[in-house]
PDB file of C-alpha atoms and ligand atoms in Angstrom:
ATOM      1  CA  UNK Q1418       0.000   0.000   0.000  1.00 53.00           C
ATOM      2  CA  UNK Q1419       1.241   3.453  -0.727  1.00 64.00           C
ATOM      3  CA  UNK Q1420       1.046   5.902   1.853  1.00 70.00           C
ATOM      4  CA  UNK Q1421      -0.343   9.214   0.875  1.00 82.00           C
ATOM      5  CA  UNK Q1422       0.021  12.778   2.371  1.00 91.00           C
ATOM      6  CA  UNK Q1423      -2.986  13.493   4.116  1.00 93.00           C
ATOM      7  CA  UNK Q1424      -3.624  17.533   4.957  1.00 95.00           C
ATOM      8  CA  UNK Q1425      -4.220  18.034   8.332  1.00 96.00           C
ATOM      9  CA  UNK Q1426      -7.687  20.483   9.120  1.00 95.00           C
ATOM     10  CA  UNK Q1427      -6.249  21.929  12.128  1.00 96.00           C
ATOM     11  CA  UNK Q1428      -2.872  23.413  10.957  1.00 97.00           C
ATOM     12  CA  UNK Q1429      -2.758  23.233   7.241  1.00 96.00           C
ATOM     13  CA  UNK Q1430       0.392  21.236   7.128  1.00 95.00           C
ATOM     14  CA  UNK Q1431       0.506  17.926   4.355  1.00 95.00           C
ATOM     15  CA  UNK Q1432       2.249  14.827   6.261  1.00 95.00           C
ATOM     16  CA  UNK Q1433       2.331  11.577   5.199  1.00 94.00           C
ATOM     17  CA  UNK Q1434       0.282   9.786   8.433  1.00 95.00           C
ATOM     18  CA  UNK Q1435       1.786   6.756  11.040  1.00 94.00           C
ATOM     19  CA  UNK Q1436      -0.731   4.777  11.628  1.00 93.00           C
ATOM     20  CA  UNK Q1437      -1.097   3.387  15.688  1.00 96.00           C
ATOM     21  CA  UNK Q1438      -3.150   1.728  17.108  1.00 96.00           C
ATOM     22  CA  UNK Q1439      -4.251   1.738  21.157  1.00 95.00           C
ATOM     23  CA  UNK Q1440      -6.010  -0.596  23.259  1.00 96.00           C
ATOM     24  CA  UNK Q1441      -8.833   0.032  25.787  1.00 94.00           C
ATOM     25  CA  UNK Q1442     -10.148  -2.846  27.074  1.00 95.00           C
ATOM     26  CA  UNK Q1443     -11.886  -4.483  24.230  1.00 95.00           C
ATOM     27  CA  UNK Q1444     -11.877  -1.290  22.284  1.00 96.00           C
ATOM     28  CA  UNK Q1445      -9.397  -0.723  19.530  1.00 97.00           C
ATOM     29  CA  UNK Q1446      -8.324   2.548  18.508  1.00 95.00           C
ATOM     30  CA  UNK Q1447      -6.171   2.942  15.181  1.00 95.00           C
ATOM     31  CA  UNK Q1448      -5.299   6.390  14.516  1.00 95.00           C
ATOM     32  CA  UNK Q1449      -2.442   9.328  13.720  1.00 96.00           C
ATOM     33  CA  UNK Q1450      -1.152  11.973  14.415  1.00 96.00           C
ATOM     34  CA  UNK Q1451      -0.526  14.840  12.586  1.00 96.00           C
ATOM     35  CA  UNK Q1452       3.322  15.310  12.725  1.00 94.00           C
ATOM     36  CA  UNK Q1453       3.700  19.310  13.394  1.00 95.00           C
ATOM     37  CA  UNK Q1454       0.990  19.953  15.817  1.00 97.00           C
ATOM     38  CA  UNK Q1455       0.078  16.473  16.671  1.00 95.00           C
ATOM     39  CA  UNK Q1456      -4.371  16.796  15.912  1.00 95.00           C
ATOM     40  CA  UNK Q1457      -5.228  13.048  16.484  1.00 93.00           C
ATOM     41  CA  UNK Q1458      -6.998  11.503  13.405  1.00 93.00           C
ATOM     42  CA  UNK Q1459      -8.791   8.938  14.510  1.00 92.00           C
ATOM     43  CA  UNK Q1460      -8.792   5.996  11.308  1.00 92.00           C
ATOM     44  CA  UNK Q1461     -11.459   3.627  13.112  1.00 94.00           C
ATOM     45  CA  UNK Q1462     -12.885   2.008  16.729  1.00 96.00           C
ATOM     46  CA  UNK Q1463     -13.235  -1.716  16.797  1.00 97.00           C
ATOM     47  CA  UNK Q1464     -14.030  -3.959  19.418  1.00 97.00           C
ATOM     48  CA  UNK Q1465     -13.151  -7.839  19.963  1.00 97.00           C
ATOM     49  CA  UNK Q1466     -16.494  -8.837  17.489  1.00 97.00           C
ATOM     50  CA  UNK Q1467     -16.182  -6.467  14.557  1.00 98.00           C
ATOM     51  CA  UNK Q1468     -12.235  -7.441  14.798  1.00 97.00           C
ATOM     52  CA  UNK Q1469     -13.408 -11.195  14.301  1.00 98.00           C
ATOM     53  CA  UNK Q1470     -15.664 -10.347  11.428  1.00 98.00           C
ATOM     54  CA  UNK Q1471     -13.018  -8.379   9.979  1.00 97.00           C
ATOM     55  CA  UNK Q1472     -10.703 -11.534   9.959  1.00 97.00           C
ATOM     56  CA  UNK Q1473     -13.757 -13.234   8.828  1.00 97.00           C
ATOM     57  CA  UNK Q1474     -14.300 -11.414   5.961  1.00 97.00           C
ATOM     58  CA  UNK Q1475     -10.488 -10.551   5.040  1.00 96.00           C
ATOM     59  CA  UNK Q1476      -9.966 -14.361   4.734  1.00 96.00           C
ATOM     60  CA  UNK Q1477     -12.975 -15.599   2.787  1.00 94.00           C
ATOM     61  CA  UNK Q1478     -11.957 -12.652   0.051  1.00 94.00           C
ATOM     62  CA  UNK Q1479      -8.631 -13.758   0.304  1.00 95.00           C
ATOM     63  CA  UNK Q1480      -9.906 -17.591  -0.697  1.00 94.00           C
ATOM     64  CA  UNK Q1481     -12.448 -16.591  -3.219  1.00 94.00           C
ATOM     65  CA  UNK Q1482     -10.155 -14.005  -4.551  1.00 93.00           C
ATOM     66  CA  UNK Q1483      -9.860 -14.682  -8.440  1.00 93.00           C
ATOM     67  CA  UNK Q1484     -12.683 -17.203  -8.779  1.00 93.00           C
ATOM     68  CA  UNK Q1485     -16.121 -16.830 -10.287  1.00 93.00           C
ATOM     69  CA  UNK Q1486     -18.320 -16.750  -7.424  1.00 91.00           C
ATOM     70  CA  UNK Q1487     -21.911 -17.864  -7.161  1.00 95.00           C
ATOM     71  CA  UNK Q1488     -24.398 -15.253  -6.319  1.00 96.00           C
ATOM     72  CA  UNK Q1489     -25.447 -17.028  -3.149  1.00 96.00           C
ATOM     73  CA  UNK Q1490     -21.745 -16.561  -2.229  1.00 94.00           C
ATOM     74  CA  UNK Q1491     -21.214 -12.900  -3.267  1.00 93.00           C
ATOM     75  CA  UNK Q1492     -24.457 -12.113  -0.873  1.00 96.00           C
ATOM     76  CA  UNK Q1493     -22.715 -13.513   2.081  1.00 95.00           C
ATOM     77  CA  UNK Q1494     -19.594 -12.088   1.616  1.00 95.00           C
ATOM     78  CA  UNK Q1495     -21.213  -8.738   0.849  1.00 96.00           C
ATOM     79  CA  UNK Q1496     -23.376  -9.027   3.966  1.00 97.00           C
ATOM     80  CA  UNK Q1497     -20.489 -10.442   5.983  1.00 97.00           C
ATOM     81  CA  UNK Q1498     -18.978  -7.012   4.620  1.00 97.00           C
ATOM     82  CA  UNK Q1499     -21.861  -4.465   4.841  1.00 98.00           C
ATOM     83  CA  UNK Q1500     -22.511  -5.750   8.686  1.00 98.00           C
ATOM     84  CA  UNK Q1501     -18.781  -5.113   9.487  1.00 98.00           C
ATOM     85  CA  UNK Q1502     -19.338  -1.606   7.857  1.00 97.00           C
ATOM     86  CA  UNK Q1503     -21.796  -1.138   9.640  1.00 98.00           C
ATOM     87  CA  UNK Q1504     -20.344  -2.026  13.233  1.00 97.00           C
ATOM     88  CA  UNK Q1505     -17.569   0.244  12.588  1.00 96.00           C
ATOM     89  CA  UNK Q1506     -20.052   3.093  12.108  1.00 95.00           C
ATOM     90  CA  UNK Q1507     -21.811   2.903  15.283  1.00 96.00           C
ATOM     91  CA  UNK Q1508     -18.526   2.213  17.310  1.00 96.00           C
ATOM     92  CA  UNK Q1509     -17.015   5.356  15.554  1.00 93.00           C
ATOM     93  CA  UNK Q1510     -20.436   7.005  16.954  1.00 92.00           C
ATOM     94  CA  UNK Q1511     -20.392   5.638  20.551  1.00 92.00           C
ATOM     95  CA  UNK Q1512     -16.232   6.736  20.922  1.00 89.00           C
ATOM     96  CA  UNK Q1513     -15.423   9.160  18.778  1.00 84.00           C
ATOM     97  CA  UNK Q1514     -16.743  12.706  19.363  1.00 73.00           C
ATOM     98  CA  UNK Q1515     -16.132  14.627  16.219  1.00 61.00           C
ATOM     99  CA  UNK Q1516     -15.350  18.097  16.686  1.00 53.00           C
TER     100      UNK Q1516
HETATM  101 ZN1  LIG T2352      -1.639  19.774  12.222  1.00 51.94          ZN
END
């Protein structure tokens, strides 16, 4: 994966992000910070279940990658995927308060 200059909204500076991750409890934060005056970016929240469904899902697309799939397959991997998305969104909402 290339990494990518991201701008950051507080200071205006472009820096190209570290991502880190911290543990709370069950609760994952992976974030950065920006490098010249150090605005937290929060990337995403996860807890012990969405990280399980991530693995989940990360491994059946790795084993289906490059083969014709059959639709019934596609919908569970796509609601496998689309659940996960959705866990991520509320967890963002329950600990991260965006400014
Ligand atoms: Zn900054």
């Amino acid at each position: 994966m290339t990494k990518q200059n991201v701008r950051c909204d507080a200071c205006g500076c472009a820096f190209v992000p570290e991502p880190k991750t911290q543990r709370e409890g069950e609760i994952e934060y992976s974030f950065f910070n920006c490098d010249y005056c150090g605005k937290a970016y929060i990337v995403s929240v996860t807890d012990a279940a969405l990280r399980r469904s991530i693995r989940k899902y990360r491994s059946l697309a790795e084993k289906l990658k490059g083969k014709p799939l059959s639709e019934e397959t596609l919908r569970d991997v796509t609601v496998l995927k689309d659940a996960n998305t959705k866990r991520a969104a509320e967890l963002r909402q329950m600990y991260i308060r965006e400014e």
